[in-house]
mmCIF file of C-alpha atoms and ligand atoms in Angstrom:
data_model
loop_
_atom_site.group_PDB
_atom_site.id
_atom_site.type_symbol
_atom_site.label_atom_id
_atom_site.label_comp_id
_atom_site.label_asym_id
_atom_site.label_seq_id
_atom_site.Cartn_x
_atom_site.Cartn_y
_atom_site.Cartn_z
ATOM 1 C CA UNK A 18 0.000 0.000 0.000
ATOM 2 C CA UNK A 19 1.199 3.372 -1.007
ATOM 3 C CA UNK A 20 0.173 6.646 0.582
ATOM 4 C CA UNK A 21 -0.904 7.699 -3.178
ATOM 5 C CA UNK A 22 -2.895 4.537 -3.669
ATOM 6 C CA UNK A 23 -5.691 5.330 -5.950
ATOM 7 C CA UNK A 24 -4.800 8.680 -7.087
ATOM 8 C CA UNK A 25 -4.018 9.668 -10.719
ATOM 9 C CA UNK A 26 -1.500 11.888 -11.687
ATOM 10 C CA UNK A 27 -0.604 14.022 -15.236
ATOM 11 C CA UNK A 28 3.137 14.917 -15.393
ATOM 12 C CA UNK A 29 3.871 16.519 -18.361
ATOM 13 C CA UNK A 30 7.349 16.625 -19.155
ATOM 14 C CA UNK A 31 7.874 13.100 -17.319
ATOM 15 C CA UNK A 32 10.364 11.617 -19.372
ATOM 16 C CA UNK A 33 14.071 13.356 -18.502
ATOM 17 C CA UNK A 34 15.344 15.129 -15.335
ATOM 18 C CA UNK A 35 13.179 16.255 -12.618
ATOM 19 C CA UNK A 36 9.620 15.289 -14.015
ATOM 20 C CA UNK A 37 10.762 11.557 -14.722
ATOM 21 C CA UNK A 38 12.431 11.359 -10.553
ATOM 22 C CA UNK A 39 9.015 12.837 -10.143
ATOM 23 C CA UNK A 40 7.392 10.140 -12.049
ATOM 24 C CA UNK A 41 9.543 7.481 -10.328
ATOM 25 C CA UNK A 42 8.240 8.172 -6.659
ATOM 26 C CA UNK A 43 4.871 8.816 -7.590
ATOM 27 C CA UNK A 44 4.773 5.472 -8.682
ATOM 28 C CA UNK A 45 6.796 4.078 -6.201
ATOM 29 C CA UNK A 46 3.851 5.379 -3.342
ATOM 30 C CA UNK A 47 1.214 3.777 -5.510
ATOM 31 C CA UNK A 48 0.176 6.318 -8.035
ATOM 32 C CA UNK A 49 -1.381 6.396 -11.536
ATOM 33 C CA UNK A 50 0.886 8.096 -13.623
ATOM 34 C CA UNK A 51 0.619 9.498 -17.065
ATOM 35 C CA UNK A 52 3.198 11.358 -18.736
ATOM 36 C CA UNK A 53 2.715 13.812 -21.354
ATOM 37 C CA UNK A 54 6.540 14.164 -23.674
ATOM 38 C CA UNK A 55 7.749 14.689 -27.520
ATOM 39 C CA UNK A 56 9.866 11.283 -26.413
ATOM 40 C CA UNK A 57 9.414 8.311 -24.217
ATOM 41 C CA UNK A 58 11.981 6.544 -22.574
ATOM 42 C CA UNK A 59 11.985 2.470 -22.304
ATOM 43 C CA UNK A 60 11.845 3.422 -18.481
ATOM 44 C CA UNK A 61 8.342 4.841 -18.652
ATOM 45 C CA UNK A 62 6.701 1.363 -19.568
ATOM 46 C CA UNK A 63 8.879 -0.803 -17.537
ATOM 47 C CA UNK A 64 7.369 1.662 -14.476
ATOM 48 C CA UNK A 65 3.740 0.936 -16.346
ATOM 49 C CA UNK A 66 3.365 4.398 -17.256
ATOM 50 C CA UNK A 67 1.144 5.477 -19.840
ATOM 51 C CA UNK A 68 2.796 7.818 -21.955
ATOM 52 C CA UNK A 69 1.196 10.493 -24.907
ATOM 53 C CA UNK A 70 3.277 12.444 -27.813
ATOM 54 C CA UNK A 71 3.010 15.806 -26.896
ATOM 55 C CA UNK A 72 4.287 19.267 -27.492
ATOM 56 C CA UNK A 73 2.788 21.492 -25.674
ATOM 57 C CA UNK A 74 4.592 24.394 -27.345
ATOM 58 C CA UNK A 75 1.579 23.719 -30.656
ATOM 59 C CA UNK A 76 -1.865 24.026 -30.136
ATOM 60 C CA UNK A 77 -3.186 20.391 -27.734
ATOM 61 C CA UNK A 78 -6.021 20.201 -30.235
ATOM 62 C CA UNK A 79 -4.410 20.222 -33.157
ATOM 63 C CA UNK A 80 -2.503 17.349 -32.056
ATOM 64 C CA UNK A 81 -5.258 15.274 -31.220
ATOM 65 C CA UNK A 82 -4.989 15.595 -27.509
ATOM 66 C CA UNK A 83 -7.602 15.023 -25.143
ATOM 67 C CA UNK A 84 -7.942 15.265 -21.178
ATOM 68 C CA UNK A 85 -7.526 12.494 -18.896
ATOM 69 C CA UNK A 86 -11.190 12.003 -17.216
ATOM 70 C CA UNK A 87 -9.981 12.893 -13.682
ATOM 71 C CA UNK A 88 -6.569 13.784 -12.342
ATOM 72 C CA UNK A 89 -5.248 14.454 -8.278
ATOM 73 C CA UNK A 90 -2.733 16.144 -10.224
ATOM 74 C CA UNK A 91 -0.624 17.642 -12.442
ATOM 75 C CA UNK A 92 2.842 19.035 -12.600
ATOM 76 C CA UNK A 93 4.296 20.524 -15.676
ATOM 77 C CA UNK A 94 7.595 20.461 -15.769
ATOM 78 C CA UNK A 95 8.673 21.383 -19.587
ATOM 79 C CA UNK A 96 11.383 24.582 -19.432
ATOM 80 C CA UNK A 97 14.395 25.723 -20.611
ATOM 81 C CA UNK A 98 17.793 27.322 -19.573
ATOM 82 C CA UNK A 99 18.805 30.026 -22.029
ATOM 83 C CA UNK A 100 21.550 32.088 -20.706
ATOM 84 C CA UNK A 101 22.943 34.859 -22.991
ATOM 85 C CA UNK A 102 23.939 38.531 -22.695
ATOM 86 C CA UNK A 103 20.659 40.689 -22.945
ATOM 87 C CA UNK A 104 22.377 42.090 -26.472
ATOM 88 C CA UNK A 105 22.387 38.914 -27.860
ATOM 89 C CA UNK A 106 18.448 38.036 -27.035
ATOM 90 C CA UNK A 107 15.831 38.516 -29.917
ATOM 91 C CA UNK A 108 12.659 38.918 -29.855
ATOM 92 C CA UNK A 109 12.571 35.084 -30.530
ATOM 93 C CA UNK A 110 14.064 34.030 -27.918
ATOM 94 C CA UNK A 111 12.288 35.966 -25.531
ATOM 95 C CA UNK A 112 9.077 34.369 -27.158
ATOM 96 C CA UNK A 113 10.129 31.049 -27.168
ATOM 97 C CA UNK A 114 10.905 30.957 -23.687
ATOM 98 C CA UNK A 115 7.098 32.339 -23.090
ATOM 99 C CA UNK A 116 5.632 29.722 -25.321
ATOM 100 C CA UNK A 117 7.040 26.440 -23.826
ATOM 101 C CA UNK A 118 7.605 27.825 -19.992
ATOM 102 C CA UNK A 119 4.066 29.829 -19.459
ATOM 103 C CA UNK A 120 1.943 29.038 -22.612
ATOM 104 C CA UNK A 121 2.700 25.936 -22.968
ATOM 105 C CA UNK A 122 1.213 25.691 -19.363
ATOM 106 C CA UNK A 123 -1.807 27.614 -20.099
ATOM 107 C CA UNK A 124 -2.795 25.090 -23.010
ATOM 108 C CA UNK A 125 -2.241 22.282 -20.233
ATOM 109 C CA UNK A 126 -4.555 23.415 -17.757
ATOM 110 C CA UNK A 127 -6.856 24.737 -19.875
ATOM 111 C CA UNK A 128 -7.650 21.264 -21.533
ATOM 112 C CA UNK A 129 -7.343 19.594 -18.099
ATOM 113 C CA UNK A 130 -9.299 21.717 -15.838
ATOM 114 C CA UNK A 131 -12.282 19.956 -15.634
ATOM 115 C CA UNK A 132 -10.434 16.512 -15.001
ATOM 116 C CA UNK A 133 -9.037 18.330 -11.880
ATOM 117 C CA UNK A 134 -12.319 20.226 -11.416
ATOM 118 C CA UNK A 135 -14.169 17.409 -8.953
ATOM 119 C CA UNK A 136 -14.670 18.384 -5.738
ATOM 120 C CA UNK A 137 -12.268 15.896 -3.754
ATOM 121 C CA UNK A 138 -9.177 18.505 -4.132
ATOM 122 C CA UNK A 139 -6.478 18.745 -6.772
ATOM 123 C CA UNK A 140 -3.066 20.063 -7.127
ATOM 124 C CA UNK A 141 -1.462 21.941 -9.570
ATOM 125 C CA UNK A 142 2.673 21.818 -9.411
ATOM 126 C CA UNK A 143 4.758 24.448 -12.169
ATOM 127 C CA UNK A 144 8.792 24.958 -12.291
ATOM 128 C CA UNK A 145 9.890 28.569 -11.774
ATOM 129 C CA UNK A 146 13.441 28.822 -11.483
ATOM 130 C CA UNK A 147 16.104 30.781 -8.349
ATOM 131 C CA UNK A 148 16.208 33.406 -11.201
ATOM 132 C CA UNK A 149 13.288 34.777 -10.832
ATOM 133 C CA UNK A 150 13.521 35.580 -7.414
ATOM 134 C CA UNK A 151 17.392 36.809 -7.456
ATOM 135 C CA UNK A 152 18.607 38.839 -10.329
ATOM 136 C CA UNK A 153 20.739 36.772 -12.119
ATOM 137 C CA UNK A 154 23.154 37.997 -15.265
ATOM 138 C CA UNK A 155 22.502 36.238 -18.545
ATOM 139 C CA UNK A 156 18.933 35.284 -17.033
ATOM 140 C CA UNK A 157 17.080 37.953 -18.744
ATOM 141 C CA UNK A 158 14.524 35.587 -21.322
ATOM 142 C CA UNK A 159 13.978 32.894 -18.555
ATOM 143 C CA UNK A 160 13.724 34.751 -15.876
ATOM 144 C CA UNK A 161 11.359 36.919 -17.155
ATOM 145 C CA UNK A 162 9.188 33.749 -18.565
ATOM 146 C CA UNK A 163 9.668 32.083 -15.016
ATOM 147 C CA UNK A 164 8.541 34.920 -13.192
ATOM 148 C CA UNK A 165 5.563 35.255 -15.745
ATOM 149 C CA UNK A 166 4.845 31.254 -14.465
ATOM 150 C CA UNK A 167 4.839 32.259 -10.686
ATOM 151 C CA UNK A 168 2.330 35.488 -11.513
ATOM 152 C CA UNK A 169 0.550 33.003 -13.862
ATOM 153 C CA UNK A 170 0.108 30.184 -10.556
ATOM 154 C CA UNK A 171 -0.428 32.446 -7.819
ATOM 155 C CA UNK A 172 -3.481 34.149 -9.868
ATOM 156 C CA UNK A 173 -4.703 30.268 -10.874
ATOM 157 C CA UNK A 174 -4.515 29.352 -7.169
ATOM 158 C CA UNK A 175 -6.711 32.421 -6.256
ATOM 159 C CA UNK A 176 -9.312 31.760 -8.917
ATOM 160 C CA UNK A 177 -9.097 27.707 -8.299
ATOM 161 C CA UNK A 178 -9.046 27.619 -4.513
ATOM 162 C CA UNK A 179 -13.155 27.759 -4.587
ATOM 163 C CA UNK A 180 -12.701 24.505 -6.783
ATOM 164 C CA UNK A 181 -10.645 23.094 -4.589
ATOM 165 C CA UNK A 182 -7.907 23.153 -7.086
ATOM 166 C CA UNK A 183 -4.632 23.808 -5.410
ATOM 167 C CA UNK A 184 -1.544 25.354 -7.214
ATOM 168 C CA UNK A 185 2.055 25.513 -6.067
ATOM 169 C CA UNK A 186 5.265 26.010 -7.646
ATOM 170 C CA UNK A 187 9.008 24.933 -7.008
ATOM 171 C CA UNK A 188 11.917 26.774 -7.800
ATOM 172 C CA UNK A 189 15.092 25.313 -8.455
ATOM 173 C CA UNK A 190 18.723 25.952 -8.494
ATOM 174 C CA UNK A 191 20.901 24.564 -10.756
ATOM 175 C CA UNK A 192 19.705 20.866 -11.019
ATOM 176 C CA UNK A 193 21.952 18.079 -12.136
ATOM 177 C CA UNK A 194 19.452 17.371 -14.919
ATOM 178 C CA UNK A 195 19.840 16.783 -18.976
ATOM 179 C CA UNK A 196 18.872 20.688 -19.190
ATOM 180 C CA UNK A 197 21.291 21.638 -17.256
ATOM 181 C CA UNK A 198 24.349 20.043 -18.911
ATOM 182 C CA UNK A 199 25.865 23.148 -20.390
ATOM 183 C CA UNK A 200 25.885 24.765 -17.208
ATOM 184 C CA UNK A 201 26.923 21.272 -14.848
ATOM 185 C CA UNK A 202 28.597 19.409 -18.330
ATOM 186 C CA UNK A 203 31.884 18.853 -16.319
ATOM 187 C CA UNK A 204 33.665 18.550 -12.814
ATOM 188 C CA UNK A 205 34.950 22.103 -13.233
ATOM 189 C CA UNK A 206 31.723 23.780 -13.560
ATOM 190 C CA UNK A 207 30.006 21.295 -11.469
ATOM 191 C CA UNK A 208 32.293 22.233 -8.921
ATOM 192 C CA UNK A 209 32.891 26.047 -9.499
ATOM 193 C CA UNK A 210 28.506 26.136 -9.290
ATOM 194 C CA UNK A 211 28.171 23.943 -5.504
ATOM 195 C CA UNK A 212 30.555 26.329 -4.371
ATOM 196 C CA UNK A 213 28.310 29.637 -5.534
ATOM 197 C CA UNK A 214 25.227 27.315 -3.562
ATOM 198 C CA UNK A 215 25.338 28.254 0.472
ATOM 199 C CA UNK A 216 24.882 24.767 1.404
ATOM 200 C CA UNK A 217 27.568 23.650 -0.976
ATOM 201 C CA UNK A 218 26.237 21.176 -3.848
ATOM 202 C CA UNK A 219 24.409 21.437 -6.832
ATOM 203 C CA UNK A 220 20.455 20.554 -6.933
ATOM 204 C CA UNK A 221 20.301 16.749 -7.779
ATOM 205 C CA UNK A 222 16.693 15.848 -9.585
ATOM 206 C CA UNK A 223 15.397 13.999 -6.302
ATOM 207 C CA UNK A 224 15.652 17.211 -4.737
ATOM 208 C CA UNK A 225 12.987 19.144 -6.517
ATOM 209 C CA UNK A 226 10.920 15.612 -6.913
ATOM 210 C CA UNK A 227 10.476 14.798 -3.535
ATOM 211 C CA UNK A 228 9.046 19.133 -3.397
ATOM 212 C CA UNK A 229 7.041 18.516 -6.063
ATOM 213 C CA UNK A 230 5.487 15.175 -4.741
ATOM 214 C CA UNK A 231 4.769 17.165 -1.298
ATOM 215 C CA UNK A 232 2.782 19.969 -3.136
ATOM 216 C CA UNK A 233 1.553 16.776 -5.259
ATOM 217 C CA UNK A 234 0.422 15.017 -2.210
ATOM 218 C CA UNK A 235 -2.649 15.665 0.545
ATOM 219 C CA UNK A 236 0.163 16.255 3.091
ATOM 220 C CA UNK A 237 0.666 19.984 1.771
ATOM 221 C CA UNK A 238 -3.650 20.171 1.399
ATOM 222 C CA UNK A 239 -4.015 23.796 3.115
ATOM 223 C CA UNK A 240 -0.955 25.394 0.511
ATOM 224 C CA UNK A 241 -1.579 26.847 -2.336
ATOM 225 C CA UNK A 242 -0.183 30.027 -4.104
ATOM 226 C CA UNK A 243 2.974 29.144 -3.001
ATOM 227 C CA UNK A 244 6.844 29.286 -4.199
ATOM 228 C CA UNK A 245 9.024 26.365 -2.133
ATOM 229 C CA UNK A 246 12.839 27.892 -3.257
ATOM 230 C CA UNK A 247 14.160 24.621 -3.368
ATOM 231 C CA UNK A 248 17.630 26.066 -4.553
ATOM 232 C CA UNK A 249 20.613 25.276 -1.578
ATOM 233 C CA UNK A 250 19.794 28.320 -0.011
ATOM 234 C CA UNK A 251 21.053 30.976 -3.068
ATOM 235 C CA UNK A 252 17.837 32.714 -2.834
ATOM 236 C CA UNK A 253 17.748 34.015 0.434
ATOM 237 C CA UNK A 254 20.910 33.454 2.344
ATOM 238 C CA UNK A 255 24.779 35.504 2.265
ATOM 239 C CA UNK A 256 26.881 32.477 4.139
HETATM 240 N N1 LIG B 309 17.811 21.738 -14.176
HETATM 241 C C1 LIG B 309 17.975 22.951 -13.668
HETATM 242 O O1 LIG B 309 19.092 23.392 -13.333
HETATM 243 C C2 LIG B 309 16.769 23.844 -13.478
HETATM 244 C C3 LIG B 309 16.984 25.085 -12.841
HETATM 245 C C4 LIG B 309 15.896 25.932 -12.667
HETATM 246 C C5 LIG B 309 14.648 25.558 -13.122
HETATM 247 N N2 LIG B 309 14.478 24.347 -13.730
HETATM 248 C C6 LIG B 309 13.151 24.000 -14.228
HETATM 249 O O2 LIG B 309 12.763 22.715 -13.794
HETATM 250 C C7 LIG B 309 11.911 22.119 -14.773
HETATM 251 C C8 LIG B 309 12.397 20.710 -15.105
HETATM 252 O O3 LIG B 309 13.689 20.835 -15.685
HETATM 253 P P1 LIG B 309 14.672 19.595 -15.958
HETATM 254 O O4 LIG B 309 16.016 20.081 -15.633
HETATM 255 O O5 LIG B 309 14.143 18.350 -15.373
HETATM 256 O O6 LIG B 309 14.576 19.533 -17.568
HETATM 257 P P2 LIG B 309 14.725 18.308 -18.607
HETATM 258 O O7 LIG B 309 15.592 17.231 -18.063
HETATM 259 O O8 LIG B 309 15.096 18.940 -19.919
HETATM 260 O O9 LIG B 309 13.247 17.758 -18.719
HETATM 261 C C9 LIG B 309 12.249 18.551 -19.347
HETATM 262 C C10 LIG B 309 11.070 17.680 -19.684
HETATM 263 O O10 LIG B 309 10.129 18.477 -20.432
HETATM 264 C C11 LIG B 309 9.824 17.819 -21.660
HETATM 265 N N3 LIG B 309 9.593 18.825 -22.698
HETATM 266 C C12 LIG B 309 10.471 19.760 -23.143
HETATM 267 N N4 LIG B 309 9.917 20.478 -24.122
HETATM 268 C C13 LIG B 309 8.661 19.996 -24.293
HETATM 269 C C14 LIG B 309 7.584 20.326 -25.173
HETATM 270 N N5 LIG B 309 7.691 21.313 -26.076
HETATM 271 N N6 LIG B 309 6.434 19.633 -25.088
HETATM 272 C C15 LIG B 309 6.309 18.626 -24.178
HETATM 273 N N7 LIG B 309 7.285 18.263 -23.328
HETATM 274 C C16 LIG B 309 8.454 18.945 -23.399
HETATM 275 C C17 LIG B 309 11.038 16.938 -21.955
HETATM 276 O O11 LIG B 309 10.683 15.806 -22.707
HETATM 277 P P3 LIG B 309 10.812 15.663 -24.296
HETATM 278 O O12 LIG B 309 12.153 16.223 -24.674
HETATM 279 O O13 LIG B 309 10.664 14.193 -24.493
HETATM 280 O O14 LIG B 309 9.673 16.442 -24.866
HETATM 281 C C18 LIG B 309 11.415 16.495 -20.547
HETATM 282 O O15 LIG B 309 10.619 15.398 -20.138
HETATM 283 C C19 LIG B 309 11.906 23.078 -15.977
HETATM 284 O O16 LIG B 309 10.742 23.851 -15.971
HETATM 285 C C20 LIG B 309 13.117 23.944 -15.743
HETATM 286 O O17 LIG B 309 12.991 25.236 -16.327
HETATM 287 C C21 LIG B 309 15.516 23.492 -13.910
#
């Protein structure tokens, strides 16, 4: 018996880095998991995930997408790290960022709303990122699309909370993750980036997981509008 036994769970973006940890221990505590990816991994049906071709950077209709029938939850994890000089941003790339990190979102709930919508309590996880809470050079298209996410969830959670739909973010640090690999790619940087972290590591994908499966769970039922800075302490402490 898990503590999730019974529940069913959307993670979108479950197949790499923190989503698919994510995936792992919802499953492990019993869950029903679907995953919502471009790609699958073998690992997602040897865990008897069900898993969907998505993009949720084009419209969901358009692809043929339809809602699951009723969800506990949903995290969407899809993002990107982008770091360039503000001279060197376009227009694109501040719009791409938007599209996959808040959009891309948007479409989600949008189609899955009324799965969630059922009167037993749901929750609603998103990815922000340290760098929209600290200033952060290079960080100017993501931060500015992850701070658009935590606007985007604390107005949800105000307008959901009479529905009984809950919605929480978690904001990492730099996360040992595929996504991360040009900033963590090698011992050096690995190294030179714990150090910059007060508590002296980098952000390893169980980490944000085991934050996400919290605001995921019925133990963190009376929390909603909330950031958890899950991020060694670089957002709030001088050590
Ligand atoms: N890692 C870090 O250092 C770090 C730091 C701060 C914030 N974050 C945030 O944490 C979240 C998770 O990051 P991560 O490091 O776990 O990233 P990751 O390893 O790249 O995983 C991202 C997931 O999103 C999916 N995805 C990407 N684009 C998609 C699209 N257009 N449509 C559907 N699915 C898409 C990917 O699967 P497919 O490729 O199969 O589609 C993958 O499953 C992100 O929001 C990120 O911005 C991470």
């Amino acid at each position: 018996m898990g503590q999730l036994d019974g529940r069913t769970y959307l993670v979108v973006g479950g197949s790499s880095g923190i989503g698919l940890e994510l995936v792992r221990r919802l499953r492990g505590n019993g869950a029903d998991v679907l995953v919502w990816s471009r790609t699958a991994p073998d690992e997602l049906s040897e865990l008897g995930v069900a898993h969907t071709v998505v993009d949720t950077t084009k419209s969901l209709e358009e692809q043929g997408i339809s809602a699951p029938q009723r969800l506990d939850g949903l995290a969407y994890c899809p993002g990107s790290i982008n770091l360039r000089p503000f001279s060197r941003l376009t227009d694109e790339d501040f719009l791409a960022e938007y599209e996959l990190n808040v959009l891309g979102a948007v479409r989600t709930l949008r189609l899955c709303l009324p799965a969630l919508t059922h009167g037993d309590g749901a929750s609603v996880v998103m990815f922000s990122t340290v760098a929209a809470q600290v200033g952060m050079g290079f960080h100017a298209s993501i931060g500015s699309a992850k701070g658009a996410v935590e606007g985007l969830g604390r107005s949800l959670a105000a307008e959901f909370a009479p529905k009984l739909v809950r919605v929480n973010m978690v904001a990492p640090s730099a996360t040992d993750t595929p996504l991360a690999e040009r900033i963590l790619g090698n011992e050096k940087k690995r190294e030179a980036s714990a150090e910059r972290h007060p508590l002296k590591r980098v952000g390893e994908p169980a980490d944000m997981a085991a934050a996400a499966q919290y605001l995921l769970s019925p133990d963190s039922g009376w929390m909603t509008g909330q950031v958890l800075r899950v991020d060694g302490g670089m957002s709030s402490l001088r050590v």
